């Protein structure tokens, strides 16, 4: 149980980085298909820093 809580907390504090120029130039369906979490703020797409390599490999 403690291990699950540790990973939950780690994900909550994870840094997100901008991916692409805007929501209009990023194919979020590919991110979904590859199980890459993302969030959208002010028409910009952000992904977890830990997923940057995976996103570069599959989505660029």
mmCIF file of C-alpha atoms in Angstrom:
data_model
loop_
_atom_site.group_PDB
_atom_site.id
_atom_site.type_symbol
_atom_site.label_atom_id
_atom_site.label_comp_id
_atom_site.label_asym_id
_atom_site.label_seq_id
_atom_site.Cartn_x
_atom_site.Cartn_y
_atom_site.Cartn_z
ATOM 1 C CA UNK A 1 0.000 0.000 0.000
ATOM 2 C CA UNK A 2 2.830 2.381 0.858
ATOM 3 C CA UNK A 3 4.495 1.772 -2.515
ATOM 4 C CA UNK A 4 1.284 2.598 -4.378
ATOM 5 C CA UNK A 5 0.979 5.838 -2.413
ATOM 6 C CA UNK A 6 4.605 6.733 -3.259
ATOM 7 C CA UNK A 7 3.992 6.331 -6.999
ATOM 8 C CA UNK A 8 0.693 8.212 -6.758
ATOM 9 C CA UNK A 9 2.460 11.147 -5.092
ATOM 10 C CA UNK A 10 5.288 11.018 -7.622
ATOM 11 C CA UNK A 11 2.821 11.339 -10.504
ATOM 12 C CA UNK A 12 1.015 14.220 -8.820
ATOM 13 C CA UNK A 13 4.234 16.245 -8.576
ATOM 14 C CA UNK A 14 5.568 15.410 -12.030
ATOM 15 C CA UNK A 15 6.739 18.287 -14.191
ATOM 16 C CA UNK A 16 4.958 18.791 -17.500
ATOM 17 C CA UNK A 17 6.691 20.205 -20.571
ATOM 18 C CA UNK A 18 5.196 21.803 -23.653
ATOM 19 C CA UNK A 19 4.712 19.483 -26.625
ATOM 20 C CA UNK A 20 4.320 21.147 -30.021
ATOM 21 C CA UNK A 21 3.276 24.673 -30.878
ATOM 22 C CA UNK A 22 -0.446 24.524 -30.143
ATOM 23 C CA UNK A 23 -3.412 22.193 -29.821
ATOM 24 C CA UNK A 24 -3.986 22.718 -33.540
ATOM 25 C CA UNK A 25 -0.615 21.189 -34.506
ATOM 26 C CA UNK A 26 -0.512 18.272 -32.040
ATOM 27 C CA UNK A 27 -2.260 14.991 -32.789
ATOM 28 C CA UNK A 28 -3.558 14.090 -29.342
ATOM 29 C CA UNK A 29 -5.018 10.830 -30.680
ATOM 30 C CA UNK A 30 -1.483 9.490 -31.171
ATOM 31 C CA UNK A 31 -0.639 10.484 -27.608
ATOM 32 C CA UNK A 32 -3.739 8.601 -26.377
ATOM 33 C CA UNK A 33 -2.916 5.520 -28.490
ATOM 34 C CA UNK A 34 0.549 5.392 -26.935
ATOM 35 C CA UNK A 35 -0.708 5.885 -23.352
ATOM 36 C CA UNK A 36 0.959 9.270 -22.983
ATOM 37 C CA UNK A 37 -0.810 11.501 -20.506
ATOM 38 C CA UNK A 38 -1.319 15.081 -21.621
ATOM 39 C CA UNK A 39 -3.046 18.225 -20.517
ATOM 40 C CA UNK A 40 -4.142 21.310 -22.411
ATOM 41 C CA UNK A 41 -3.737 24.819 -21.042
ATOM 42 C CA UNK A 42 -4.221 28.008 -23.066
ATOM 43 C CA UNK A 43 -4.326 26.057 -26.365
ATOM 44 C CA UNK A 44 -0.936 24.454 -25.576
ATOM 45 C CA UNK A 45 -0.369 20.726 -25.057
ATOM 46 C CA UNK A 46 1.802 19.571 -22.150
ATOM 47 C CA UNK A 47 3.123 16.064 -21.488
ATOM 48 C CA UNK A 48 4.987 14.656 -18.474
ATOM 49 C CA UNK A 49 8.722 15.198 -18.676
ATOM 50 C CA UNK A 50 9.199 11.466 -18.065
ATOM 51 C CA UNK A 51 7.237 10.714 -21.277
ATOM 52 C CA UNK A 52 9.264 13.025 -23.489
ATOM 53 C CA UNK A 53 11.449 10.284 -24.985
ATOM 54 C CA UNK A 54 8.469 8.013 -25.653
ATOM 55 C CA UNK A 55 6.539 10.863 -27.290
ATOM 56 C CA UNK A 56 9.521 11.806 -29.447
ATOM 57 C CA UNK A 57 9.897 8.213 -30.610
ATOM 58 C CA UNK A 58 6.253 7.547 -31.438
ATOM 59 C CA UNK A 59 4.700 10.895 -32.178
ATOM 60 C CA UNK A 60 7.139 13.089 -34.039
#
